[in-house]
mmCIF file of C-alpha atoms and ligand atoms in Angstrom:
data_model
loop_
_atom_site.group_PDB
_atom_site.id
_atom_site.type_symbol
_atom_site.label_atom_id
_atom_site.label_comp_id
_atom_site.label_asym_id
_atom_site.label_seq_id
_atom_site.Cartn_x
_atom_site.Cartn_y
_atom_site.Cartn_z
ATOM 1 C CA MET A 4 1.324 -32.138 86.022
ATOM 2 C CA ILE A 5 -0.065 -34.404 88.732
ATOM 3 C CA THR A 6 -3.750 -33.693 89.316
ATOM 4 C CA VAL A 7 -5.501 -34.315 92.616
ATOM 5 C CA ALA A 8 -9.298 -33.966 92.803
ATOM 6 C CA LEU A 9 -11.492 -33.191 95.780
ATOM 7 C CA ALA A 10 -14.522 -35.476 96.051
ATOM 8 C CA GLY A 11 -17.284 -35.644 98.620
ATOM 9 C CA LYS A 12 -20.798 -34.595 99.464
ATOM 10 C CA PRO A 13 -21.771 -30.910 99.570
ATOM 11 C CA ASN A 14 -20.649 -28.940 102.626
ATOM 12 C CA ALA A 15 -17.836 -31.329 103.536
ATOM 13 C CA GLY A 16 -15.407 -28.438 103.084
ATOM 14 C CA LYS A 17 -13.978 -29.095 99.618
ATOM 15 C CA SER A 18 -14.090 -25.505 98.424
ATOM 16 C CA THR A 19 -12.626 -24.270 101.692
ATOM 17 C CA LEU A 20 -9.760 -26.708 101.310
ATOM 18 C CA TYR A 21 -9.388 -25.760 97.649
ATOM 19 C CA THR A 22 -9.399 -22.029 98.394
ATOM 20 C CA ALA A 23 -6.861 -22.448 101.153
ATOM 21 C CA ALA A 24 -4.597 -24.704 99.118
ATOM 22 C CA THR A 25 -4.671 -22.537 96.009
ATOM 23 C CA MET A 26 -5.492 -19.176 97.599
ATOM 24 C CA ALA A 27 -7.922 -18.592 94.746
ATOM 25 C CA ASP A 28 -11.386 -17.173 95.240
ATOM 26 C CA VAL A 29 -14.287 -19.570 94.937
ATOM 27 C CA ASP A 30 -17.641 -19.426 96.635
ATOM 28 C CA VAL A 31 -17.616 -20.869 100.108
ATOM 29 C CA ALA A 32 -21.149 -21.104 101.419
ATOM 30 C CA ASN A 33 -23.388 -23.266 103.468
ATOM 31 C CA TYR A 34 -25.604 -24.722 100.772
ATOM 32 C CA PRO A 35 -25.279 -27.479 98.170
ATOM 33 C CA PHE A 36 -23.906 -26.953 94.682
ATOM 34 C CA THR A 37 -22.102 -23.743 95.457
ATOM 35 C CA THR A 38 -19.384 -24.851 93.102
ATOM 36 C CA ILE A 39 -21.008 -25.251 89.709
ATOM 37 C CA ASP A 40 -18.019 -25.077 87.444
ATOM 38 C CA THR A 41 -14.854 -27.009 87.748
ATOM 39 C CA ASN A 42 -12.263 -25.096 89.613
ATOM 40 C CA ARG A 43 -8.787 -25.953 88.645
ATOM 41 C CA GLY A 44 -5.928 -24.371 90.487
ATOM 42 C CA VAL A 45 -2.312 -24.842 91.396
ATOM 43 C CA THR A 46 -1.290 -26.018 94.822
ATOM 44 C CA HIS A 47 1.906 -27.622 96.066
ATOM 45 C CA VAL A 48 3.334 -30.620 97.798
ATOM 46 C CA ARG A 49 5.953 -29.938 100.404
ATOM 47 C CA THR A 50 9.363 -31.571 100.577
ATOM 48 C CA ARG A 51 12.881 -31.079 101.888
ATOM 49 C CA CYS A 52 14.902 -28.965 99.472
ATOM 50 C CA PRO A 53 18.344 -30.332 98.534
ATOM 51 C CA CYS A 54 19.778 -26.850 99.186
ATOM 52 C CA LEU A 55 19.782 -27.852 102.868
ATOM 53 C CA ASP A 56 22.803 -29.988 102.010
ATOM 54 C CA ARG A 57 24.705 -26.897 100.849
ATOM 55 C CA ASP A 58 25.982 -23.791 102.590
ATOM 56 C CA GLN A 59 23.335 -21.521 101.082
ATOM 57 C CA ARG A 60 19.543 -21.794 100.734
ATOM 58 C CA CYS A 61 18.354 -21.434 97.160
ATOM 59 C CA GLY A 62 16.328 -18.316 97.830
ATOM 60 C CA ILE A 63 13.656 -18.765 95.161
ATOM 61 C CA ASP A 64 9.928 -18.327 95.845
ATOM 62 C CA ARG A 65 9.160 -22.005 96.057
ATOM 63 C CA CYS A 66 11.867 -22.696 98.588
ATOM 64 C CA HIS A 67 11.144 -21.291 102.021
ATOM 65 C CA ASP A 68 14.428 -21.629 103.823
ATOM 66 C CA GLY A 69 14.875 -25.233 102.732
ATOM 67 C CA THR A 70 11.204 -26.215 102.638
ATOM 68 C CA ARG A 71 10.406 -26.802 99.013
ATOM 69 C CA TYR A 72 6.980 -26.470 97.386
ATOM 70 C CA VAL A 73 6.437 -28.401 94.175
ATOM 71 C CA PRO A 74 3.405 -27.505 92.031
ATOM 72 C CA ILE A 75 0.533 -29.904 91.396
ATOM 73 C CA GLU A 76 -2.953 -29.278 90.084
ATOM 74 C CA LEU A 77 -5.972 -29.312 92.387
ATOM 75 C CA LEU A 78 -9.522 -29.805 91.150
ATOM 76 C CA ASP A 79 -12.595 -28.707 93.079
ATOM 77 C CA VAL A 80 -15.712 -30.113 91.492
ATOM 78 C CA ALA A 81 -19.404 -29.958 92.342
ATOM 79 C CA GLY A 82 -20.542 -31.870 95.407
ATOM 80 C CA LEU A 83 -21.489 -35.479 94.951
ATOM 81 C CA VAL A 84 -24.711 -36.925 96.343
ATOM 82 C CA PRO A 85 -25.895 -40.556 96.453
ATOM 83 C CA GLY A 86 -27.420 -41.327 93.055
ATOM 84 C CA ALA A 87 -25.005 -39.035 91.218
ATOM 85 C CA HIS A 88 -24.170 -41.736 88.657
ATOM 86 C CA GLU A 89 -27.812 -41.494 87.511
ATOM 87 C CA GLY A 90 -27.385 -37.758 87.104
ATOM 88 C CA LYS A 91 -28.620 -36.733 90.565
ATOM 89 C CA GLY A 92 -27.265 -33.365 91.644
ATOM 90 C CA LEU A 93 -24.566 -32.495 89.178
ATOM 91 C CA GLY A 94 -23.428 -36.066 89.305
ATOM 92 C CA ASN A 95 -22.471 -36.936 85.761
ATOM 93 C CA GLN A 96 -20.465 -33.824 85.172
ATOM 94 C CA PHE A 97 -18.717 -34.338 88.477
ATOM 95 C CA LEU A 98 -17.857 -37.952 87.796
ATOM 96 C CA ASP A 99 -16.639 -37.154 84.325
ATOM 97 C CA GLU A 100 -14.259 -34.586 85.785
ATOM 98 C CA LEU A 101 -13.059 -36.943 88.491
ATOM 99 C CA THR A 102 -11.756 -39.332 85.883
ATOM 100 C CA ASN A 103 -9.199 -36.707 84.861
ATOM 101 C CA ALA A 104 -7.525 -36.908 88.242
ATOM 102 C CA ASP A 105 -4.507 -38.990 89.225
ATOM 103 C CA ALA A 106 -5.609 -39.292 92.855
ATOM 104 C CA ILE A 107 -8.622 -38.340 94.926
ATOM 105 C CA LEU A 108 -9.047 -36.668 98.269
ATOM 106 C CA ASN A 109 -12.355 -38.011 99.575
ATOM 107 C CA VAL A 110 -13.409 -35.184 101.869
ATOM 108 C CA VAL A 111 -15.840 -36.132 104.632
ATOM 109 C CA ASP A 112 -17.318 -33.947 107.353
ATOM 110 C CA ALA A 113 -15.800 -35.670 110.364
ATOM 111 C CA SER A 114 -17.782 -33.467 112.749
ATOM 112 C CA GLY A 115 -20.984 -35.244 111.739
ATOM 113 C CA GLY A 116 -22.684 -31.895 111.285
ATOM 114 C CA THR A 117 -24.140 -32.547 107.824
ATOM 115 C CA ASN A 118 -26.458 -35.318 106.624
ATOM 116 C CA ARG A 119 -25.986 -37.648 103.644
ATOM 117 C CA THR A 120 -26.907 -34.985 101.134
ATOM 118 C CA GLY A 121 -24.909 -32.245 102.832
ATOM 119 C CA ASP A 122 -27.622 -30.342 104.674
ATOM 120 C CA PRO A 123 -26.546 -28.973 108.052
ATOM 121 C CA VAL A 124 -27.724 -31.023 111.047
ATOM 122 C CA GLU A 125 -26.902 -31.034 114.750
ATOM 123 C CA PRO A 126 -23.114 -31.691 114.986
ATOM 124 C CA GLY A 127 -22.447 -35.313 115.870
ATOM 125 C CA SER A 128 -25.877 -36.509 114.742
ATOM 126 C CA HIS A 129 -24.667 -37.954 111.415
ATOM 127 C CA ASP A 130 -22.074 -40.722 111.241
ATOM 128 C CA PRO A 131 -19.281 -39.691 108.817
ATOM 129 C CA LEU A 132 -18.504 -43.348 108.182
ATOM 130 C CA ASP A 133 -21.615 -43.397 106.004
ATOM 131 C CA ASP A 134 -20.023 -40.829 103.694
ATOM 132 C CA VAL A 135 -16.807 -42.627 102.832
ATOM 133 C CA ASP A 136 -17.991 -45.490 100.664
ATOM 134 C CA PHE A 137 -20.635 -43.751 98.604
ATOM 135 C CA VAL A 138 -18.059 -41.716 96.684
ATOM 136 C CA GLU A 139 -16.394 -44.923 95.549
ATOM 137 C CA THR A 140 -19.738 -46.554 94.789
ATOM 138 C CA GLU A 141 -20.865 -43.615 92.685
ATOM 139 C CA MET A 142 -17.605 -43.646 90.750
ATOM 140 C CA ASP A 143 -17.879 -47.401 90.206
ATOM 141 C CA LEU A 144 -21.477 -47.282 89.004
ATOM 142 C CA TRP A 145 -20.751 -44.352 86.747
ATOM 143 C CA LEU A 146 -17.759 -46.113 85.230
ATOM 144 C CA ALA A 147 -19.789 -49.331 84.873
ATOM 145 C CA GLY A 148 -22.324 -47.259 82.928
ATOM 146 C CA VAL A 149 -19.613 -45.928 80.618
ATOM 147 C CA ILE A 150 -18.416 -49.490 80.049
ATOM 148 C CA ALA A 151 -21.982 -50.687 79.353
ATOM 149 C CA ASP A 152 -22.481 -47.871 76.837
ATOM 150 C CA ASN A 153 -19.406 -49.042 74.962
ATOM 151 C CA TRP A 154 -20.018 -52.763 75.299
ATOM 152 C CA GLU A 155 -21.666 -53.191 71.909
ATOM 153 C CA GLY A 156 -18.389 -52.192 70.313
ATOM 154 C CA VAL A 157 -16.565 -54.869 72.316
ATOM 155 C CA GLU A 158 -19.135 -57.494 71.285
ATOM 156 C CA ARG A 159 -18.756 -56.532 67.634
ATOM 157 C CA LYS A 160 -14.964 -56.807 67.787
ATOM 158 C CA CYS A 161 -14.877 -60.136 69.583
ATOM 159 C CA TRP A 162 -15.810 -61.950 66.351
ATOM 160 C CA SER A 163 -12.658 -60.770 64.692
ATOM 161 C CA PRO A 164 -9.893 -63.430 64.504
ATOM 162 C CA ASP A 165 -7.263 -61.070 65.925
ATOM 163 C CA PHE A 166 -9.496 -59.905 68.801
ATOM 164 C CA ASP A 167 -7.487 -59.200 71.947
ATOM 165 C CA SER A 168 -9.671 -58.741 75.019
ATOM 166 C CA ASP A 169 -7.113 -56.829 77.133
ATOM 167 C CA GLU A 170 -6.308 -54.524 74.240
ATOM 168 C CA THR A 171 -9.936 -53.781 73.409
ATOM 169 C CA LEU A 172 -10.888 -53.099 77.023
ATOM 170 C CA THR A 173 -7.791 -50.927 77.496
ATOM 171 C CA ALA A 174 -8.725 -48.834 74.468
ATOM 172 C CA MET A 175 -12.098 -48.232 76.117
ATOM 173 C CA LEU A 176 -10.567 -47.372 79.498
ATOM 174 C CA THR A 177 -7.499 -45.262 78.628
ATOM 175 C CA GLY A 178 -9.707 -42.205 79.152
ATOM 176 C CA VAL A 179 -9.855 -42.916 82.874
ATOM 177 C CA GLY A 180 -6.116 -43.496 83.019
ATOM 178 C CA ALA A 181 -6.014 -47.292 82.751
ATOM 179 C CA THR A 182 -3.053 -48.991 81.113
ATOM 180 C CA GLU A 183 -3.056 -52.465 79.574
ATOM 181 C CA ALA A 184 -1.229 -53.675 82.708
ATOM 182 C CA ASP A 185 -4.074 -52.280 84.866
ATOM 183 C CA VAL A 186 -6.710 -54.032 82.778
ATOM 184 C CA ALA A 187 -4.781 -57.304 82.739
ATOM 185 C CA SER A 188 -4.306 -57.233 86.505
ATOM 186 C CA VAL A 189 -7.992 -56.506 87.176
ATOM 187 C CA LEU A 190 -9.134 -59.257 84.801
ATOM 188 C CA ARG A 191 -6.701 -61.691 86.419
ATOM 189 C CA ASP A 192 -8.420 -61.157 89.765
ATOM 190 C CA MET A 193 -11.998 -61.575 88.548
ATOM 191 C CA GLU A 194 -14.112 -64.312 87.099
ATOM 192 C CA TYR A 195 -15.944 -63.456 83.923
ATOM 193 C CA PRO A 196 -17.511 -65.192 80.933
ATOM 194 C CA ALA A 197 -15.087 -65.909 78.110
ATOM 195 C CA ASP A 198 -17.810 -64.878 75.686
ATOM 196 C CA HIS A 199 -18.141 -61.085 75.946
ATOM 197 C CA LYS A 200 -21.779 -61.305 74.890
ATOM 198 C CA ARG A 201 -22.527 -63.080 78.148
ATOM 199 C CA TRP A 202 -21.083 -60.410 80.430
ATOM 200 C CA THR A 203 -23.679 -59.109 82.923
ATOM 201 C CA ASP A 204 -23.983 -55.687 84.549
ATOM 202 C CA THR A 205 -22.431 -57.261 87.646
ATOM 203 C CA ASP A 206 -19.368 -58.323 85.630
ATOM 204 C CA ARG A 207 -19.031 -54.798 84.263
ATOM 205 C CA GLU A 208 -19.363 -53.360 87.764
ATOM 206 C CA THR A 209 -16.625 -55.673 89.007
ATOM 207 C CA LEU A 210 -14.406 -54.512 86.158
ATOM 208 C CA ALA A 211 -15.267 -50.887 86.907
ATOM 209 C CA ARG A 212 -14.479 -51.260 90.600
ATOM 210 C CA GLY A 213 -11.144 -52.913 89.874
ATOM 211 C CA ILE A 214 -10.162 -50.244 87.357
ATOM 212 C CA ARG A 215 -11.195 -47.428 89.698
ATOM 213 C CA ARG A 216 -9.163 -48.943 92.550
ATOM 214 C CA GLN A 217 -6.179 -49.334 90.273
ATOM 215 C CA THR A 218 -6.283 -45.886 88.699
ATOM 216 C CA LYS A 219 -7.760 -43.573 91.354
ATOM 217 C CA PRO A 220 -5.912 -43.977 94.645
ATOM 218 C CA MET A 221 -7.712 -42.203 97.444
ATOM 219 C CA VAL A 222 -6.961 -40.426 100.706
ATOM 220 C CA VAL A 223 -9.841 -40.061 103.145
ATOM 221 C CA VAL A 224 -9.811 -36.517 104.528
ATOM 222 C CA GLY A 225 -11.585 -36.212 107.878
ATOM 223 C CA ASN A 226 -12.336 -32.507 107.672
ATOM 224 C CA LYS A 227 -13.818 -30.197 110.325
ATOM 225 C CA GLU A 228 -11.764 -32.092 112.860
ATOM 226 C CA ASP A 229 -11.780 -28.863 114.879
ATOM 227 C CA ARG A 230 -15.323 -29.907 115.731
ATOM 228 C CA GLY A 231 -14.771 -33.639 115.464
ATOM 229 C CA SER A 232 -14.011 -36.259 118.059
ATOM 230 C CA THR A 233 -11.054 -38.586 118.432
ATOM 231 C CA GLU A 234 -13.509 -41.457 118.747
ATOM 232 C CA THR A 235 -15.025 -40.782 115.293
ATOM 233 C CA LEU A 236 -11.599 -40.292 113.764
ATOM 234 C CA ASP A 237 -10.408 -43.617 115.182
ATOM 235 C CA ARG A 238 -13.441 -45.392 113.777
ATOM 236 C CA LEU A 239 -12.861 -43.771 110.368
ATOM 237 C CA THR A 240 -9.257 -44.928 110.439
ATOM 238 C CA ASP A 241 -10.106 -48.455 111.571
ATOM 239 C CA ALA A 242 -12.806 -48.862 108.932
ATOM 240 C CA SER A 243 -10.622 -47.678 106.053
ATOM 241 C CA ASP A 244 -8.036 -49.499 103.971
ATOM 242 C CA LYS A 245 -6.848 -46.053 102.825
ATOM 243 C CA PRO A 246 -4.853 -43.367 104.571
ATOM 244 C CA VAL A 247 -7.123 -41.191 106.728
ATOM 245 C CA VAL A 248 -5.921 -37.629 107.359
ATOM 246 C CA PRO A 249 -7.731 -35.349 109.831
ATOM 247 C CA THR A 250 -7.876 -31.711 108.734
ATOM 248 C CA THR A 251 -9.186 -28.295 109.559
ATOM 249 C CA ALA A 252 -9.599 -26.685 106.146
ATOM 250 C CA ASP A 253 -11.112 -23.657 107.839
ATOM 251 C CA GLY A 254 -8.019 -23.308 110.001
ATOM 252 C CA GLU A 255 -5.728 -23.601 106.993
ATOM 253 C CA LEU A 256 -7.694 -20.919 105.154
ATOM 254 C CA ALA A 257 -7.549 -18.573 108.150
ATOM 255 C CA LEU A 258 -3.789 -19.074 108.460
ATOM 256 C CA ARG A 259 -3.133 -18.552 104.761
ATOM 257 C CA ARG A 260 -5.117 -15.327 104.843
ATOM 258 C CA ALA A 261 -3.402 -14.174 108.013
ATOM 259 C CA ALA A 262 -0.009 -15.009 106.495
ATOM 260 C CA GLU A 263 -0.884 -13.080 103.357
ATOM 261 C CA ALA A 264 -1.887 -10.118 105.494
ATOM 262 C CA GLY A 265 1.470 -10.321 107.264
ATOM 263 C CA VAL A 266 -0.119 -11.102 110.613
ATOM 264 C CA VAL A 267 1.327 -14.577 111.098
ATOM 265 C CA GLY A 268 4.418 -16.422 109.997
ATOM 266 C CA TYR A 269 3.198 -19.723 108.579
ATOM 267 C CA ASP A 270 4.360 -21.978 105.783
ATOM 268 C CA PRO A 271 1.774 -24.519 104.552
ATOM 269 C CA GLY A 272 2.359 -27.788 106.356
ATOM 270 C CA ASP A 273 4.026 -26.231 109.411
ATOM 271 C CA ALA A 274 3.014 -27.757 112.731
ATOM 272 C CA ASP A 275 2.557 -24.309 114.246
ATOM 273 C CA PHE A 276 2.669 -20.595 113.389
ATOM 274 C CA ALA A 277 3.928 -17.382 114.934
ATOM 275 C CA VAL A 278 1.926 -14.205 115.400
ATOM 276 C CA VAL A 279 4.094 -11.469 113.912
ATOM 277 C CA GLY A 280 1.661 -8.581 113.421
ATOM 278 C CA ASP A 281 -0.944 -6.665 115.378
ATOM 279 C CA VAL A 282 -4.086 -8.670 116.055
ATOM 280 C CA SER A 283 -7.318 -7.815 117.824
ATOM 281 C CA ASP A 284 -8.413 -9.807 120.879
ATOM 282 C CA GLU A 285 -10.965 -11.544 118.713
ATOM 283 C CA GLN A 286 -8.371 -12.510 116.110
ATOM 284 C CA ARG A 287 -6.053 -13.730 118.810
ATOM 285 C CA ALA A 288 -8.783 -15.941 120.264
ATOM 286 C CA GLY A 289 -9.435 -17.367 116.783
ATOM 287 C CA LEU A 290 -5.745 -18.056 116.231
ATOM 288 C CA ASP A 291 -5.415 -19.660 119.672
ATOM 289 C CA ALA A 292 -8.292 -22.007 118.818
ATOM 290 C CA ILE A 293 -6.571 -22.999 115.572
ATOM 291 C CA ARG A 294 -3.301 -23.531 117.425
ATOM 292 C CA ALA A 295 -4.997 -25.892 119.871
ATOM 293 C CA VAL A 296 -6.361 -28.029 116.990
ATOM 294 C CA MET A 297 -2.981 -27.981 115.245
ATOM 295 C CA ALA A 298 -1.312 -29.198 118.428
ATOM 296 C CA ASP A 299 -3.593 -32.267 118.323
ATOM 297 C CA LEU A 300 -3.221 -32.910 114.592
ATOM 298 C CA GLY A 301 0.404 -31.862 114.110
ATOM 299 C CA GLY A 302 -0.746 -29.022 111.826
ATOM 300 C CA THR A 303 -3.934 -28.293 109.899
ATOM 301 C CA GLY A 304 -3.592 -31.574 107.984
ATOM 302 C CA VAL A 305 -4.213 -30.029 104.551
ATOM 303 C CA GLN A 306 -0.590 -30.349 103.436
ATOM 304 C CA THR A 307 -0.392 -33.823 104.956
ATOM 305 C CA ALA A 308 -3.347 -34.936 102.825
ATOM 306 C CA LEU A 309 -1.850 -33.550 99.597
ATOM 307 C CA ASN A 310 1.549 -35.070 100.361
ATOM 308 C CA ALA A 311 -0.020 -38.439 101.199
ATOM 309 C CA ALA A 312 -1.773 -38.517 97.826
ATOM 310 C CA VAL A 313 1.290 -37.579 95.796
ATOM 311 C CA TYR A 314 4.217 -39.134 97.641
ATOM 312 C CA ASP A 315 2.592 -42.147 99.314
ATOM 313 C CA LEU A 316 -0.210 -43.226 97.000
ATOM 314 C CA LEU A 317 1.152 -42.055 93.654
ATOM 315 C CA ASP A 318 4.687 -42.955 94.707
ATOM 316 C CA GLN A 319 6.298 -39.831 93.327
ATOM 317 C CA ILE A 320 9.802 -38.533 93.947
ATOM 318 C CA THR A 321 11.132 -34.990 93.529
ATOM 319 C CA VAL A 322 14.070 -34.573 91.200
ATOM 320 C CA TYR A 323 15.975 -31.369 90.406
ATOM 321 C CA PRO A 324 17.534 -30.878 86.969
ATOM 322 C CA VAL A 325 20.453 -28.427 86.797
ATOM 323 C CA GLN A 326 22.831 -27.273 84.086
ATOM 324 C CA ASP A 327 25.847 -26.742 86.298
ATOM 325 C CA ALA A 328 26.557 -29.886 88.316
ATOM 326 C CA GLY A 329 28.969 -28.039 90.602
ATOM 327 C CA ALA A 330 26.904 -24.951 91.450
ATOM 328 C CA TRP A 331 23.492 -26.673 91.064
ATOM 329 C CA THR A 332 22.317 -23.807 88.894
ATOM 330 C CA ASP A 333 20.607 -23.239 85.566
ATOM 331 C CA GLY A 334 22.107 -21.110 82.780
ATOM 332 C CA THR A 335 21.236 -17.883 84.592
ATOM 333 C CA GLY A 336 22.812 -18.824 87.924
ATOM 334 C CA THR A 337 19.585 -19.640 89.778
ATOM 335 C CA VAL A 338 20.128 -22.426 92.299
ATOM 336 C CA LEU A 339 17.819 -25.450 91.940
ATOM 337 C CA PRO A 340 15.358 -23.578 89.715
ATOM 338 C CA ASP A 341 13.096 -26.528 88.919
ATOM 339 C CA ALA A 342 11.650 -29.501 90.714
ATOM 340 C CA PHE A 343 9.961 -32.364 88.865
ATOM 341 C CA LEU A 344 7.668 -35.007 90.263
ATOM 342 C CA LEU A 345 8.348 -38.380 88.688
ATOM 343 C CA PRO A 346 7.246 -41.885 89.594
ATOM 344 C CA ASP A 347 9.601 -43.672 91.961
ATOM 345 C CA GLY A 348 12.077 -45.615 89.849
ATOM 346 C CA ALA A 349 12.180 -43.000 87.083
ATOM 347 C CA THR A 350 15.482 -42.716 85.224
ATOM 348 C CA PRO A 351 17.608 -39.779 84.008
ATOM 349 C CA LEU A 352 16.115 -40.353 80.563
ATOM 350 C CA ASP A 353 12.598 -39.993 82.025
ATOM 351 C CA LEU A 354 13.729 -36.756 83.658
ATOM 352 C CA ALA A 355 15.134 -35.533 80.341
ATOM 353 C CA TYR A 356 11.777 -36.110 78.670
ATOM 354 C CA ALA A 357 9.951 -34.443 81.562
ATOM 355 C CA VAL A 358 12.101 -31.332 81.072
ATOM 356 C CA HIS A 359 11.478 -31.237 77.322
ATOM 357 C CA SER A 360 10.924 -33.801 74.603
ATOM 358 C CA ASP A 361 13.854 -32.328 72.634
ATOM 359 C CA ILE A 362 16.144 -32.801 75.635
ATOM 360 C CA GLY A 363 14.929 -36.381 75.846
ATOM 361 C CA ASP A 364 15.420 -37.010 72.128
ATOM 362 C CA GLY A 365 18.949 -35.577 72.279
ATOM 363 C CA TYR A 366 19.885 -37.333 75.529
ATOM 364 C CA LEU A 367 23.582 -38.218 75.761
ATOM 365 C CA HIS A 368 24.229 -38.912 79.436
ATOM 366 C CA ALA A 369 23.530 -37.673 82.959
ATOM 367 C CA VAL A 370 25.578 -36.639 85.977
ATOM 368 C CA ASP A 371 24.578 -37.019 89.621
ATOM 369 C CA ALA A 372 25.321 -33.490 90.874
ATOM 370 C CA ARG A 373 25.771 -34.670 94.462
ATOM 371 C CA SER A 374 28.605 -37.071 93.682
ATOM 372 C CA ASN A 375 29.614 -35.532 90.352
ATOM 373 C CA ARG A 376 29.579 -39.004 88.833
ATOM 374 C CA ARG A 377 28.001 -40.108 85.616
ATOM 375 C CA ILE A 378 24.891 -42.207 86.068
ATOM 376 C CA GLY A 379 23.501 -44.710 83.604
ATOM 377 C CA GLU A 380 20.447 -44.159 81.477
ATOM 378 C CA ASP A 381 18.555 -46.810 83.455
ATOM 379 C CA HIS A 382 19.708 -45.657 86.900
ATOM 380 C CA ALA A 383 16.734 -45.348 89.282
ATOM 381 C CA LEU A 384 16.538 -41.809 90.660
ATOM 382 C CA SER A 385 15.675 -41.071 94.304
ATOM 383 C CA GLU A 386 13.884 -38.320 96.211
ATOM 384 C CA GLY A 387 16.001 -35.175 96.255
ATOM 385 C CA ASP A 388 18.366 -36.164 93.451
ATOM 386 C CA VAL A 389 20.055 -33.283 91.635
ATOM 387 C CA VAL A 390 20.861 -34.233 88.057
ATOM 388 C CA LYS A 391 22.640 -32.645 85.141
ATOM 389 C CA ILE A 392 21.350 -33.898 81.823
ATOM 390 C CA VAL A 393 23.741 -33.690 78.902
ATOM 391 C CA SER A 394 21.827 -33.511 75.651
ATOM 392 C CA THR A 395 22.446 -32.435 72.074
ATOM 393 C CA ALA A 396 19.455 -30.125 72.562
ATOM 394 C CA SER A 397 19.574 -27.255 75.018
ATOM 395 C CA ALA A 398 16.692 -26.230 77.273
HETATM 396 N N1 GDP B 406 -15.677 -26.058 111.551
HETATM 397 C C1 GDP B 406 -15.247 -26.182 110.314
HETATM 398 N N2 GDP B 406 -16.014 -25.760 109.290
HETATM 399 C C2 GDP B 406 -15.533 -25.911 108.028
HETATM 400 C C3 GDP B 406 -14.279 -26.503 107.774
HETATM 401 N N3 GDP B 406 -14.081 -26.526 106.436
HETATM 402 C C4 GDP B 406 -15.176 -25.961 105.892
HETATM 403 N N4 GDP B 406 -16.063 -25.589 106.845
HETATM 404 C C5 GDP B 406 -17.372 -24.926 106.654
HETATM 405 O O1 GDP B 406 -18.277 -25.831 106.023
HETATM 406 C C6 GDP B 406 -19.141 -25.136 105.123
HETATM 407 C C7 GDP B 406 -19.094 -25.734 103.740
HETATM 408 O O2 GDP B 406 -17.799 -25.552 103.217
HETATM 409 P P1 GDP B 406 -17.499 -25.625 101.636
HETATM 410 O O3 GDP B 406 -16.027 -25.519 101.515
HETATM 411 O O4 GDP B 406 -18.330 -24.657 100.879
HETATM 412 O O5 GDP B 406 -17.993 -27.135 101.330
HETATM 413 P P2 GDP B 406 -18.133 -27.899 99.920
HETATM 414 O O6 GDP B 406 -19.597 -27.876 99.576
HETATM 415 O O7 GDP B 406 -17.667 -29.289 100.199
HETATM 416 O O8 GDP B 406 -17.297 -27.203 98.904
HETATM 417 C C8 GDP B 406 -18.699 -23.664 105.170
HETATM 418 O O9 GDP B 406 -19.516 -22.985 106.066
HETATM 419 C C9 GDP B 406 -17.270 -23.756 105.703
HETATM 420 O O10 GDP B 406 -16.875 -22.589 106.375
HETATM 421 C C10 GDP B 406 -13.484 -26.935 108.888
HETATM 422 O O11 GDP B 406 -12.378 -27.451 108.766
HETATM 423 N N5 GDP B 406 -14.033 -26.751 110.122
HETATM 424 MG MG1 MG B 407 -17.911 -26.450 97.104
#
C-alpha cells in the first residue's frame, strides 16, 4: 500500500490532520512530542468512480455516490526539530520512520503562531518559510550519516575486480526506497572522486540530498490557514519548487466528527458541507467559520494534499479489476469491489500481480471492461480503467 508520512515541527498540526484523515484517536495537544509512538492508520485518496459511467452507482462503502475513496497508509511520527539528525528531540527515530514512506507531507504552521521548535508564540510573529527547508535538511543530514556509517563497507568492496559502484551504493540505499536507476541518475548529476576512499562528507551529503529528492517527493502543507494570511501563503508558494496546499486540519477534524455524529453531510474533499442535524448556536457559529475558510480554499485542503502526493507526485492511477467484464462485478455480484493504485503506465500484468501473485503467475490475458476488447500484456492502463484479468489461478 502507498504510504504517506506527515513531517514537520511540533504543533504544526500533524496529529490533527492524521486524526481527521484516519478518524483514529491520537493525542492532540499544545506541547511538543505529544506523539511518541508511530501512528499508522488508513486514510484515502479521492477519485471519480467509474460507476458514474453506468446507470447505477456501485453502492459500496468506499463509493459515495460516484466519489471513490481508495485506501492508502498515513504515518504520523514524532515532531521534528532542527538538529534532529543528531538525535535532538526524537529525531533519529522520526527520521528512520520517514524513510519508510513513499511521499511526505511537510506540514508547516502557516499562521506563524509557533516558533522554530514548535512553542506557541504570537500568531504572525514567526515566518513559516523558515520551517519548510529544515525538514529536508534534517532528512539529508540523517541520510548522509547513514551513508557515512556504511562507507567502510564500500571502501572495502572497491578493491574487488568486479566492483560496481552503482550496484554497491544501491544495495546500501534500497532501505530508503532507492533503485539502481535512482542512484545512477543522482551520480550522473554530481561530481565525485572516482576513488571511493577520497569521498568527503560533502560528497556523501550531495548523494544523500539527491537520493532523498528522488525517493521522497514532498507536498508542502500550509496548515492553520484559517488563521493564516494570503500574503504568507503566496510567499510560501513562490519560494517552493513543490506543490503547496493550504489546509485547515482543525476544520477537517470538526467536519469529520460532525459528519460522524450525523450533524452535517460532508464527504472528505468536498468544497462545502450541509447542516443536516440539530446544532446549537455555538456549533453553528463554528461551522460557519469553517465554511468561510473552505470558500477561500475550495475545501479544507486535507484531501487535496493527500491527492497531490499520490496522484501528482507519485504519479499513480486507479484501476478496477473485475471478474465479469459486462456487469463490472466480482464473483459475488458486487460492482467495482476493488480499486488498486498503480504507477502510471502500469500494465494488465502489473495489475494481475497487484491482485495476487498467483493471478500474476497464471496470467493469460486481459479484457478492457469498458470496450469489452482484449488488451495486450504491455498495454498501458489509465486512470479509471476497469479490467478483467483472465488467469489460470482464481482470486
Ligand atoms: N487554528 C488551527 N489550529 C490547528 C489546526 N490544526 C491543528 N491546530 C492546533 O494546533 C495544535 C497542535 O496540533 P497537533 O495536531 O497536536 O500538532 P503536531 O504536534 O504537529 O502533531 C493543537 O492545539 C491543534 O488544535 C488548524 O488547521 N487551525
Ligand atoms: Mg503530534
